[in-house]
Structures are given as C-alpha cells and as structure tokens.
Amino acid sequence: GAVVSQHPSRVICKSGTSVKIECRSLDFQATTMFWYRQFPKQSLMLMATSNEGSKATYEQGVEKDKFLINHASLTLSTLTVTSAHPEDSSFYICSARDPDGFSYEQYFGPGTRLTVT
Amino acid sequence: GENVEQHPSTLSVQEGDSAVIKCTYSDSASNYFPWYKQELGKGPQLIIDIRSNVGEKKDQRIAVTLNKTAKHFSLHITETQPEDSAVYFCAATGSSGGYQKVTFGIGTKLQVIP
C-alpha cells in the first residue's frame, strides 16, 4: 500500500515557540492531504484538508492562524503550530489520498507527538 | 454532518475466539466505510474497507458487513491472536462541500487474552 511518513515523530518545545511537522507521501503523489489531532484515548479529529497549490480548508473551531498548513508540492504538506501552548500538546496525524486508488482511500502517517512545556 | 457511533468501547476476548465491533452512521450519502487498526503510539492502519454497493467483504480472518438500509456496518475478526490487540476505528466517508471527509467512530480497544 501507499506509504506516508511524518517528521519528527516526537517533539518537545517551550511555550510560545513554533513547531513545524512534515508529512510526506513516499511512493505516490498526493493532491490532497489531511491533518488530524488525537487526544489520549480519543478518536481522530479532522483539523484541516490540505490541497496542493491552494489554501487549506479548516474545520470549524480550528484556528487557521495558529495551525498553519502549507501544501507546496504533491508529496509534502507541513503543519506549523505557532505560539504553542501546553493545551496544544497532542498527537498530530496526517493522511494522504492516493489519486490512483479509490477516491476515498486515505493512508495515514505514523503521527507526531507534540509536548509543549 | 455525519455522526458515527461505535461500540463496544472496550472488548476482551480469549485467543482463538471471534470479536465483533459495530458501528452506525447517520448520513445516507456516505458511501465508503474503512476500518483502521491503531497500535499504541502509531498512526491508524487501514485493514479493510467496504463500499456502499457491497454488502460483505472478507480478507482472511477479517470481514466487514454493511447494511445500508439500517445504516450500520460491522467488523468481524475470527480466530483472534494476541497481535490483534489494538484500538480499532470505524469510519464513514462522504462528500461535504466538495471534499471527501472521513468521520471516525470513537474507537474500540480490543484485548486478546492469550
């Protein structure tokens, strides 16, 4: 199946700093990528849909100025958490849609554990 | 929007027994239903999926059934093994405002007891 990677896998940052998380589709080109957030023992919550070459679409309640998404190429999307605070600590997961597969199939990255101190 | 309910939230079975996880969805326009397995500290992994024009799909020890009329679908794992222990998420996918959105269930923590 299609492979999606994320970097870093874990990051610890101080309150007030910004953190960038990368999501890459390794063996396919992804016109659409998705960013999710998952709290401990909870389900995945869609934050935004990232489309290559255009602005991301954010879900209701997600601050687009705080969670900056850039999908500059067909294999890379980045999520930048700006001015991070402890409440931003979470597990962030990206997924990518394989355009050669059924249009709804998504492949998930391994996730990034963000801890803000 | 779509609402997906999943139960049970936790499930313990003896090794070799079967496990069944059930989900219901609310949006009749949803037409793709994937199941994901998530191990601790990892991203979800697609294990099986079913489309709305199919009632049942099987892949070795894993099967999924879909009842569109009742808007529910189920995951069946037979001959469970300890490595099946994980959190399983059901999901429903449909178009919303031109984008395909995946709505996840709350997850089922499956424990297979050796």
Coordinates of N, CA and C in Angstrom, one line a residue:
Chain A
G1 N 0.8 -1.2 0.0 CA 0.0 0.0 0.0 C 0.8 1.3 0.0
A2 N 0.2 2.4 -0.1 CA 0.9 3.7 -0.2 C 1.5 4.0 1.2
V3 N 2.6 4.7 1.2 CA 3.4 5.0 2.4 C 3.4 6.5 2.7
V4 N 3.1 6.8 3.9 CA 3.1 8.2 4.3 C 4.0 8.3 5.5
S5 N 4.9 9.3 5.5 CA 5.8 9.5 6.6 C 5.6 10.8 7.3
Q6 N 6.0 10.9 8.5 CA 5.9 12.2 9.3 C 7.2 12.4 10.0
H7 N 7.5 13.7 10.1 CA 8.7 14.1 10.8 C 8.5 15.4 11.5
P8 N 8.9 15.5 12.8 CA 9.5 14.5 13.6 C 8.5 13.5 14.2
S9 N 8.9 12.5 14.8 CA 7.9 11.5 15.4 C 7.6 12.1 16.8
R10 N 8.5 12.8 17.4 CA 8.3 13.4 18.7 C 9.0 14.7 18.8
V11 N 8.3 15.7 19.4 CA 8.9 17.0 19.6 C 8.5 17.6 20.9
I12 N 9.4 18.2 21.6 CA 9.1 18.9 22.8 C 9.6 20.3 22.6
C13 N 8.7 21.3 22.9 CA 9.0 22.7 22.7 C 8.5 23.5 23.9
K14 N 9.1 24.7 24.0 CA 8.7 25.5 25.1 C 7.5 26.4 24.7
S15 N 6.7 26.8 25.6 CA 5.5 27.6 25.4 C 5.9 28.9 24.7
G16 N 5.2 29.2 23.6 CA 5.5 30.4 22.9 C 6.3 30.2 21.6
T17 N 6.9 29.1 21.5 CA 7.7 28.8 20.3 C 6.8 28.2 19.2
S18 N 7.3 28.0 18.0 CA 6.6 27.4 16.9 C 7.2 26.1 16.5
V19 N 6.4 25.2 16.1 CA 6.9 23.9 15.7 C 6.3 23.5 14.3
K20 N 7.2 22.9 13.5 CA 6.7 22.5 12.1 C 6.8 21.0 12.0
I21 N 5.7 20.4 11.5 CA 5.6 19.0 11.3 C 5.4 18.7 9.8
E22 N 6.2 17.8 9.3 CA 6.2 17.5 7.9 C 5.5 16.2 7.7
C23 N 4.7 16.1 6.6 CA 4.0 14.9 6.1 C 4.4 14.7 4.7
R24 N 4.9 13.5 4.4 CA 5.3 13.2 3.0 C 4.7 11.9 2.5
S25 N 4.2 12.0 1.3 CA 3.8 10.7 0.6 C 5.0 10.2 -0.1
L26 N 5.4 9.0 0.2 CA 6.7 8.5 -0.3 C 6.7 7.8 -1.7
D27 N 5.6 7.2 -2.0 CA 5.6 6.5 -3.3 C 4.4 6.8 -4.1
F28 N 3.8 8.0 -3.9 CA 2.7 8.4 -4.7 C 2.6 10.0 -4.6
Q29 N 1.9 10.6 -5.5 CA 1.7 12.0 -5.4 C 0.3 12.2 -4.8
A30 N 0.3 13.1 -3.8 CA -1.0 13.3 -3.1 C -1.5 14.7 -3.3
T31 N -2.5 14.9 -4.1 CA -3.1 16.2 -4.3 C -3.8 16.7 -3.0
T32 N -4.2 15.8 -2.2 CA -4.9 16.1 -1.0 C -4.4 15.4 0.2
M33 N -4.1 16.2 1.2 CA -3.6 15.6 2.5 C -4.5 16.1 3.6
F34 N -4.6 15.4 4.7 CA -5.4 15.8 5.8 C -4.6 15.8 7.1
W35 N -5.0 16.7 8.0 CA -4.3 16.8 9.3 C -5.4 16.5 10.4
Y36 N -5.0 15.6 11.2 CA -5.8 15.2 12.4 C -5.1 15.5 13.7
R37 N -5.9 15.6 14.7 CA -5.4 15.7 16.0 C -6.1 14.6 16.9
Q38 N -5.3 14.0 17.7 CA -5.9 12.9 18.6 C -5.4 13.1 20.0
F39 N -6.4 13.2 20.9 CA -6.1 13.3 22.3 C -6.1 11.9 22.9
P40 N -5.4 11.7 24.0 CA -5.2 10.3 24.6 C -6.6 9.6 24.7
K41 N -6.6 8.4 24.2 CA -7.8 7.5 24.3 C -9.0 8.1 23.7
Q42 N -8.8 9.0 22.7 CA -9.9 9.5 22.0 C -9.8 9.3 20.5
S43 N -10.8 9.6 19.7 CA -10.8 9.4 18.3 C -10.0 10.5 17.6
L44 N -9.9 10.4 16.3 CA -9.2 11.4 15.5 C -10.2 12.5 15.1
M45 N -9.7 13.7 15.2 CA -10.5 14.9 14.9 C -9.8 15.6 13.7
L46 N -10.6 15.7 12.6 CA -10.0 16.4 11.4 C -9.8 17.8 11.7
M47 N -8.6 18.3 11.5 CA -8.3 19.7 11.7 C -8.5 20.5 10.3
A48 N -7.9 20.0 9.3 CA -8.0 20.7 8.0 C -7.7 19.8 6.9
T49 N -8.1 20.2 5.7 CA -7.8 19.5 4.5 C -6.9 20.4 3.7
S50 N -5.8 19.8 3.3 CA -4.7 20.5 2.6 C -4.7 20.1 1.1
N51 N -4.8 21.1 0.2 CA -4.8 20.8 -1.2 C -3.5 21.5 -1.8
E52 N -2.8 20.7 -2.6 CA -1.6 21.2 -3.3 C -1.9 22.4 -4.1
G53 N -1.2 23.5 -3.8 CA -1.3 24.7 -4.6 C -2.4 25.6 -4.2
S54 N -3.1 25.3 -3.2 CA -4.2 26.2 -2.8 C -4.3 26.2 -1.3
K55 N -5.1 27.1 -0.8 CA -5.3 27.3 0.7 C -6.0 26.0 1.3
A56 N -5.6 25.8 2.5 CA -6.2 24.7 3.2 C -7.6 25.0 3.7
T57 N -8.4 24.0 3.8 CA -9.8 24.2 4.3 C -9.8 23.7 5.8
Y58 N -10.1 24.6 6.7 CA -10.1 24.3 8.1 C -11.5 23.9 8.6
E59 N -11.5 23.0 9.5 CA -12.7 22.6 10.2 C -13.2 23.7 11.2
Q60 N -14.5 23.7 11.4 CA -15.0 24.6 12.4 C -14.3 24.5 13.7
G61 N -13.9 25.7 14.3 CA -13.3 25.7 15.6 C -11.8 25.6 15.5
V62 N -11.2 25.3 14.4 CA -9.7 25.3 14.3 C -9.2 26.6 13.8
E63 N -8.3 27.1 14.6 CA -7.7 28.5 14.3 C -6.7 28.4 13.2
K64 N -7.0 28.9 12.0 CA -6.1 28.8 10.9 C -4.8 29.6 11.1
D65 N -4.9 30.7 11.9 CA -3.7 31.5 12.1 C -2.7 30.8 13.1
K66 N -3.3 29.8 13.9 CA -2.4 29.1 14.8 C -1.9 27.8 14.2
F67 N -2.6 27.2 13.4 CA -2.2 26.0 12.7 C -2.1 26.3 11.3
L68 N -0.8 26.6 10.9 CA -0.6 27.0 9.5 C -0.3 25.8 8.7
I69 N -0.9 25.6 7.6 CA -0.8 24.5 6.7 C -0.3 24.9 5.3
N70 N 0.8 24.3 4.9 CA 1.3 24.6 3.6 C 1.5 23.3 2.8
H71 N 0.9 23.2 1.6 CA 1.0 22.0 0.8 C 1.6 22.4 -0.5
A72 N 3.0 22.6 -0.5 CA 3.7 23.3 -1.6 C 4.0 22.3 -2.7
S73 N 4.0 21.0 -2.5 CA 4.3 20.1 -3.5 C 3.4 18.9 -3.4
L74 N 3.4 18.0 -4.4 CA 2.5 16.9 -4.5 C 2.9 15.8 -3.5
T75 N 4.0 16.0 -2.8 CA 4.5 14.9 -1.9 C 4.7 15.5 -0.5
L76 N 4.5 16.8 -0.2 CA 4.8 17.3 1.1 C 3.7 18.3 1.5
S77 N 3.3 18.1 2.7 CA 2.4 19.1 3.4 C 3.0 19.4 4.8
T78 N 3.0 20.6 5.2 CA 3.5 20.9 6.6 C 2.5 21.6 7.4
L79 N 2.5 21.3 8.7 CA 1.7 21.9 9.7 C 2.6 22.6 10.7
T80 N 2.4 23.9 10.8 CA 3.1 24.7 11.8 C 2.2 25.1 12.9
V81 N 2.6 24.7 14.1 CA 1.8 25.2 15.3 C 2.5 26.4 15.8
T82 N 1.9 27.5 15.7 CA 2.5 28.8 16.1 C 2.2 29.2 17.5
S83 N 3.2 29.8 18.2 CA 3.0 30.2 19.5 C 2.3 29.1 20.4
A84 N 3.0 28.0 20.4 CA 2.4 26.8 21.0 C 2.2 27.0 22.5
H85 N 1.2 26.4 23.0 CA 0.9 26.4 24.5 C 0.6 25.0 24.9
P86 N 0.7 24.8 26.2 CA 0.5 23.4 26.7 C -0.7 22.7 26.2
E87 N -1.8 23.5 26.0 CA -3.0 22.8 25.6 C -2.9 22.3 24.1
D88 N -1.9 22.7 23.4 CA -1.6 22.3 22.1 C -1.0 20.9 22.1
S89 N -0.5 20.5 23.2 CA 0.1 19.1 23.3 C -0.9 18.1 22.9
S90 N -0.5 17.3 21.9 CA -1.4 16.3 21.4 C -0.6 15.4 20.4
F91 N -1.3 14.4 19.8 CA -0.8 13.5 18.8 C -1.3 14.0 17.5
Y92 N -0.5 14.5 16.6 CA -0.9 15.0 15.3 C -0.6 14.0 14.2
I93 N -1.6 13.7 13.4 CA -1.5 12.7 12.4 C -1.9 13.2 11.0
C94 N -1.2 12.9 10.0 CA -1.6 13.4 8.7 C -2.0 12.1 7.9
S95 N -2.7 12.4 6.8 CA -3.0 11.3 5.9 C -3.0 11.9 4.5
A96 N -2.9 11.0 3.6 CA -2.9 11.4 2.2 C -3.8 10.5 1.4
R97 N -4.3 11.1 0.3 CA -5.2 10.3 -0.5 C -4.5 10.0 -1.8
D98 N -4.5 8.7 -2.1 CA -3.8 8.2 -3.3 C -4.8 8.4 -4.5
P99 N -4.4 9.3 -5.4 CA -5.3 9.6 -6.5 C -5.5 8.4 -7.5
D100 N -4.6 7.4 -7.4 CA -4.7 6.3 -8.3 C -5.6 5.2 -7.7
G101 N -6.0 5.4 -6.4 CA -6.8 4.4 -5.8 C -8.3 4.9 -5.8
F102 N -9.1 4.2 -5.1 CA -10.5 4.7 -4.9 C -10.5 6.0 -4.3
S103 N -11.3 6.9 -4.8 CA -11.1 8.3 -4.4 C -11.2 8.6 -2.9
Y104 N -11.7 7.7 -2.1 CA -11.8 8.0 -0.7 C -10.7 7.3 0.1
E105 N -9.9 6.5 -0.4 CA -8.9 5.8 0.3 C -7.9 6.8 0.9
Q106 N -7.6 6.7 2.2 CA -6.6 7.5 2.8 C -5.6 6.7 3.5
Y107 N -4.3 7.1 3.4 CA -3.2 6.4 4.1 C -2.6 7.3 5.1
F108 N -2.5 6.8 6.3 CA -2.1 7.6 7.5 C -0.6 7.6 7.7
G109 N 0.0 8.7 8.2 CA 1.3 8.7 8.7 C 1.4 8.1 10.1
P110 N 2.6 8.0 10.6 CA 2.8 7.4 11.9 C 2.5 8.3 13.1
G111 N 2.3 9.6 12.8 CA 1.9 10.5 13.9 C 3.1 11.2 14.4
T112 N 2.9 12.4 15.0 CA 3.9 13.2 15.7 C 3.3 13.6 17.1
R113 N 4.1 13.2 18.1 CA 3.7 13.5 19.5 C 4.3 14.9 19.8
L114 N 3.5 15.9 20.1 CA 3.9 17.2 20.4 C 3.7 17.4 21.9
T115 N 4.7 17.8 22.6 CA 4.6 18.2 24.0 C 5.1 19.6 24.2
V116 N 4.2 20.5 24.7 CA 4.6 21.9 24.9 C 4.7 22.1 26.4
T117 N 5.9 22.5 26.8 CA 6.2 22.7 28.3 C 6.1 24.2 28.7
Chain B
G1 N -23.9 17.3 9.7 CA -22.8 16.4 9.3 C -22.9 15.0 9.7
E2 N -22.0 14.2 9.3 CA -22.0 12.8 9.6 C -21.7 12.5 11.1
N3 N -22.4 11.5 11.6 CA -22.1 11.1 13.0 C -22.0 9.6 13.0
V4 N -20.8 9.1 13.6 CA -20.6 7.7 13.6 C -20.5 7.2 15.0
E5 N -21.3 6.3 15.4 CA -21.3 5.7 16.7 C -20.7 4.3 16.7
Q6 N -19.9 4.0 17.6 CA -19.1 2.7 17.6 C -19.3 2.1 19.0
H7 N -19.5 0.8 19.0 CA -19.5 0.0 20.3 C -19.1 -1.4 20.1
P8 N -18.5 -2.1 21.1 CA -18.3 -1.5 22.4 C -17.0 -0.6 22.4
S9 N -16.8 0.1 23.5 CA -15.6 0.9 23.6 C -14.4 0.0 24.0
T10 N -14.6 -1.0 24.7 CA -13.6 -2.0 25.1 C -14.1 -3.4 24.9
L11 N -13.2 -4.3 24.5 CA -13.6 -5.7 24.2 C -12.5 -6.6 24.5
S12 N -12.7 -7.6 25.4 CA -11.7 -8.6 25.7 C -12.2 -9.9 25.3
V13 N -11.4 -10.6 24.6 CA -11.7 -12.0 24.1 C -10.5 -12.9 24.3
Q14 N -10.8 -14.2 24.4 CA -9.8 -15.2 24.6 C -9.2 -15.5 23.2
E15 N -7.9 -15.7 23.2 CA -7.3 -16.1 21.9 C -8.0 -17.2 21.2
G16 N -8.3 -17.0 19.9 CA -9.0 -18.0 19.2 C -10.5 -17.8 19.0
D17 N -11.0 -16.9 19.9 CA -12.4 -16.5 19.8 C -12.6 -15.5 18.7
S18 N -13.8 -15.2 18.4 CA -14.1 -14.1 17.5 C -14.4 -12.8 18.2
A19 N -14.2 -11.7 17.5 CA -14.5 -10.4 18.0 C -15.4 -9.6 17.0
V20 N -16.4 -8.9 17.5 CA -17.3 -8.2 16.6 C -17.4 -6.7 17.1
I21 N -17.2 -5.8 16.2 CA -17.3 -4.4 16.6 C -18.4 -3.8 15.6
K22 N -19.3 -3.0 16.2 CA -20.4 -2.5 15.4 C -20.4 -1.0 15.3
C23 N -20.8 -0.5 14.2 CA -20.9 1.0 14.0 C -22.2 1.4 13.3
T24 N -22.7 2.5 13.6 CA -23.8 3.1 12.9 C -23.4 4.5 12.4
Y25 N -24.0 4.9 11.3 CA -23.8 6.2 10.8 C -25.1 6.9 10.5
S26 N -25.0 8.2 10.3 CA -26.3 9.0 10.2 C -26.5 9.5 8.8
D27 N -25.5 9.7 8.0 CA -25.6 10.3 6.7 C -25.8 9.3 5.6
S28 N -27.0 9.2 5.0 CA -27.2 8.2 4.0 C -26.4 8.4 2.7
A29 N -25.8 9.6 2.6 CA -24.9 9.9 1.4 C -23.5 9.3 1.6
S30 N -23.2 8.9 2.8 CA -21.8 8.2 3.0 C -21.8 6.9 2.1
N31 N -20.7 6.7 1.5 CA -20.6 5.6 0.6 C -19.3 4.8 0.7
Y32 N -18.5 5.1 1.7 CA -17.2 4.3 1.8 C -16.9 4.2 3.3
F33 N -16.7 2.9 3.7 CA -16.6 2.7 5.1 C -15.3 1.9 5.4
P34 N -14.2 2.6 5.8 CA -13.0 1.9 6.1 C -12.9 1.6 7.6
W35 N -12.1 0.6 7.9 CA -11.7 0.2 9.3 C -10.2 0.3 9.5
Y36 N -9.9 0.9 10.6 CA -8.5 1.2 10.9 C -8.1 0.5 12.2
K37 N -6.8 0.0 12.2 CA -6.2 -0.5 13.4 C -5.1 0.4 13.9
Q38 N -5.2 0.8 15.1 CA -4.1 1.7 15.6 C -3.5 1.1 16.8
E39 N -2.2 0.9 16.7 CA -1.4 0.4 17.8 C -0.8 1.6 18.6
L40 N -0.5 1.4 19.8 CA -0.1 2.4 20.7 C 1.1 3.3 20.1
G41 N 0.9 4.6 20.1 CA 1.9 5.5 19.6 C 2.1 5.5 18.1
K42 N 1.2 4.9 17.3 CA 1.3 4.8 15.9 C 0.1 5.4 15.2
G43 N 0.2 5.6 13.9 CA -0.9 6.1 13.2 C -1.8 5.0 12.8
P44 N -3.0 5.3 12.4 CA -4.0 4.3 12.0 C -3.6 3.5 10.8
Q45 N -3.9 2.3 10.7 CA -3.5 1.5 9.5 C -4.8 0.9 9.0
L46 N -5.0 1.1 7.7 CA -6.2 0.6 7.0 C -6.2 -0.9 7.0
I47 N -7.2 -1.6 7.5 CA -7.2 -3.1 7.5 C -8.2 -3.7 6.5
I48 N -9.3 -3.0 6.3 CA -10.3 -3.4 5.4 C -11.3 -2.3 5.2
D49 N -11.9 -2.3 4.0 CA -12.9 -1.3 3.7 C -14.0 -1.9 2.9
I50 N -15.1 -1.2 2.9 CA -16.3 -1.6 2.1 C -16.9 -0.4 1.5
R51 N -17.4 -0.6 0.3 CA -18.1 0.5 -0.4 C -19.6 0.2 -0.4
S52 N -20.4 1.2 -0.6 CA -21.8 1.1 -0.4 C -22.6 0.2 -1.4
N53 N -21.9 -0.2 -2.4 CA -22.6 -1.1 -3.4 C -22.3 -2.6 -3.1
V54 N -21.6 -2.8 -1.9 CA -21.3 -4.2 -1.5 C -21.8 -4.4 -0.1
G55 N -22.3 -5.7 0.1 CA -22.9 -6.0 1.5 C -21.9 -6.6 2.4
E56 N -20.9 -7.3 1.8 CA -19.9 -8.0 2.7 C -18.6 -8.1 2.0
K57 N -17.5 -8.1 2.8 CA -16.2 -8.2 2.2 C -15.3 -9.0 3.2
K58 N -14.5 -9.9 2.7 CA -13.7 -10.7 3.6 C -12.3 -10.7 3.2
D59 N -11.4 -10.7 4.1 CA -9.9 -10.8 3.8 C -9.3 -11.6 4.9
Q60 N -9.1 -12.9 4.6 CA -8.6 -13.9 5.6 C -9.4 -13.9 6.9
R61 N -8.9 -13.5 8.0 CA -9.6 -13.6 9.3 C -10.5 -12.4 9.5
I62 N -10.5 -11.4 8.6 CA -11.2 -10.2 8.8 C -12.4 -10.1 7.8
A63 N -13.5 -9.7 8.3 CA -14.7 -9.5 7.4 C -15.4 -8.2 7.9
V64 N -16.0 -7.6 6.9 CA -16.9 -6.4 7.2 C -18.2 -6.6 6.5
T65 N -19.3 -6.2 7.2 CA -20.6 -6.3 6.6 C -21.2 -4.9 6.7
L66 N -22.1 -4.6 5.7 CA -22.7 -3.3 5.6 C -24.2 -3.5 5.3
N67 N -25.0 -2.8 6.1 CA -26.4 -2.8 5.9 C -26.8 -1.3 5.7
K68 N -27.0 -0.9 4.4 CA -27.2 0.5 4.1 C -28.6 0.9 4.5
T69 N -29.5 0.0 4.5 CA -30.9 0.4 4.9 C -30.9 0.8 6.4
A70 N -30.2 0.0 7.2 CA -30.2 0.3 8.6 C -29.1 1.2 9.0
K71 N -28.2 1.5 8.1 CA -27.0 2.4 8.3 C -26.1 1.9 9.4
H72 N -25.8 0.6 9.3 CA -24.8 0.1 10.2 C -23.9 -0.9 9.5
F73 N -22.7 -1.0 10.0 CA -21.7 -1.8 9.5 C -20.8 -2.4 10.6
S74 N -20.3 -3.6 10.4 CA -19.6 -4.3 11.5 C -18.3 -4.9 11.0
L75 N -17.4 -5.0 12.0 CA -16.1 -5.7 11.7 C -16.1 -7.0 12.5
H76 N -15.7 -8.1 11.8 CA -15.6 -9.4 12.4 C -14.2 -9.9 12.3
I77 N -13.6 -10.2 13.4 CA -12.3 -10.8 13.4 C -12.4 -12.3 14.0
T78 N -12.0 -13.2 13.2 CA -12.1 -14.6 13.6 C -10.7 -15.1 14.1
E79 N -10.8 -16.2 14.9 CA -9.5 -16.8 15.3 C -8.5 -15.7 15.8
T80 N -9.0 -14.9 16.8 CA -8.2 -13.8 17.2 C -6.8 -14.3 17.8
Q81 N -5.8 -13.4 17.6 CA -4.5 -13.7 18.1 C -4.0 -12.5 18.9
P82 N -3.1 -12.7 19.8 CA -2.6 -11.6 20.7 C -2.2 -10.3 19.9
E83 N -1.6 -10.5 18.7 CA -1.2 -9.4 17.9 C -2.4 -8.6 17.3
D84 N -3.6 -9.1 17.5 CA -4.8 -8.3 17.1 C -5.1 -7.3 18.1
S85 N -4.5 -7.3 19.3 CA -4.8 -6.4 20.3 C -4.4 -5.0 19.8
A86 N -5.3 -4.0 19.9 CA -5.1 -2.7 19.4 C -6.4 -1.9 19.5
V87 N -6.4 -0.7 19.1 CA -7.6 0.1 19.0 C -8.1 0.1 17.6
Y88 N -9.4 -0.2 17.4 CA -10.0 -0.3 16.1 C -11.0 0.9 15.9
F89 N -10.8 1.6 14.8 CA -11.7 2.7 14.5 C -12.5 2.3 13.2
C90 N -13.8 2.6 13.3 CA -14.6 2.5 12.1 C -14.7 4.0 11.5
A91 N -15.1 4.1 10.3 CA -15.2 5.5 9.7 C -16.2 5.4 8.6
A92 N -16.8 6.6 8.4 CA -17.7 6.7 7.2 C -17.2 7.9 6.4
T93 N -17.3 7.8 5.1 CA -16.8 8.8 4.3 C -17.8 9.2 3.2
G94 N -17.9 10.5 3.1 CA -18.8 11.0 2.0 C -18.3 12.4 1.7
S95 N -18.9 13.0 0.7 CA -18.6 14.3 0.2 C -19.3 15.4 1.1
S96 N -18.5 16.4 1.4 CA -19.1 17.5 2.1 C -18.5 18.8 1.6
G97 N -19.3 19.6 0.9 CA -18.8 20.8 0.4 C -17.7 20.6 -0.7
G98 N -17.8 19.5 -1.4 CA -16.8 19.2 -2.4 C -15.6 18.4 -1.9
Y99 N -15.4 18.2 -0.6 CA -14.3 17.5 -0.1 C -14.8 16.2 0.5
Q100 N -13.9 15.1 0.3 CA -14.2 13.9 0.9 C -13.8 13.9 2.4
K101 N -14.7 13.8 3.3 CA -14.4 13.8 4.7 C -14.6 12.5 5.4
V102 N -13.7 12.1 6.2 CA -13.8 10.9 7.0 C -14.2 11.2 8.4
T103 N -15.3 10.6 8.8 CA -15.7 10.8 10.2 C -15.5 9.5 10.9
F104 N -14.8 9.5 12.0 CA -14.4 8.4 12.8 C -15.3 8.1 13.9
G105 N -15.4 6.8 14.2 CA -16.0 6.4 15.5 C -15.1 6.6 16.6
I106 N -15.5 6.4 17.8 CA -14.8 6.7 19.0 C -13.6 5.7 19.3
G107 N -13.7 4.5 18.6 CA -12.7 3.5 18.8 C -13.1 2.4 19.7
T108 N -12.6 1.2 19.5 CA -12.8 0.1 20.3 C -11.4 -0.5 20.7
K109 N -11.2 -0.6 22.0 CA -9.9 -1.2 22.4 C -10.1 -2.6 22.6
L110 N -9.5 -3.4 21.7 CA -9.6 -4.9 21.7 C -8.4 -5.5 22.4
Q111 N -8.7 -6.3 23.4 CA -7.6 -7.0 24.1 C -7.8 -8.5 23.8
V112 N -6.8 -9.2 23.3 CA -6.9 -10.6 23.1 C -6.0 -11.3 24.1
I113 N -6.7 -12.1 24.9 CA -6.0 -12.7 26.1 C -5.4 -14.0 25.7
P114 N -4.1 -14.2 25.8 CA -3.5 -15.5 25.4 C -4.0 -16.7 26.2

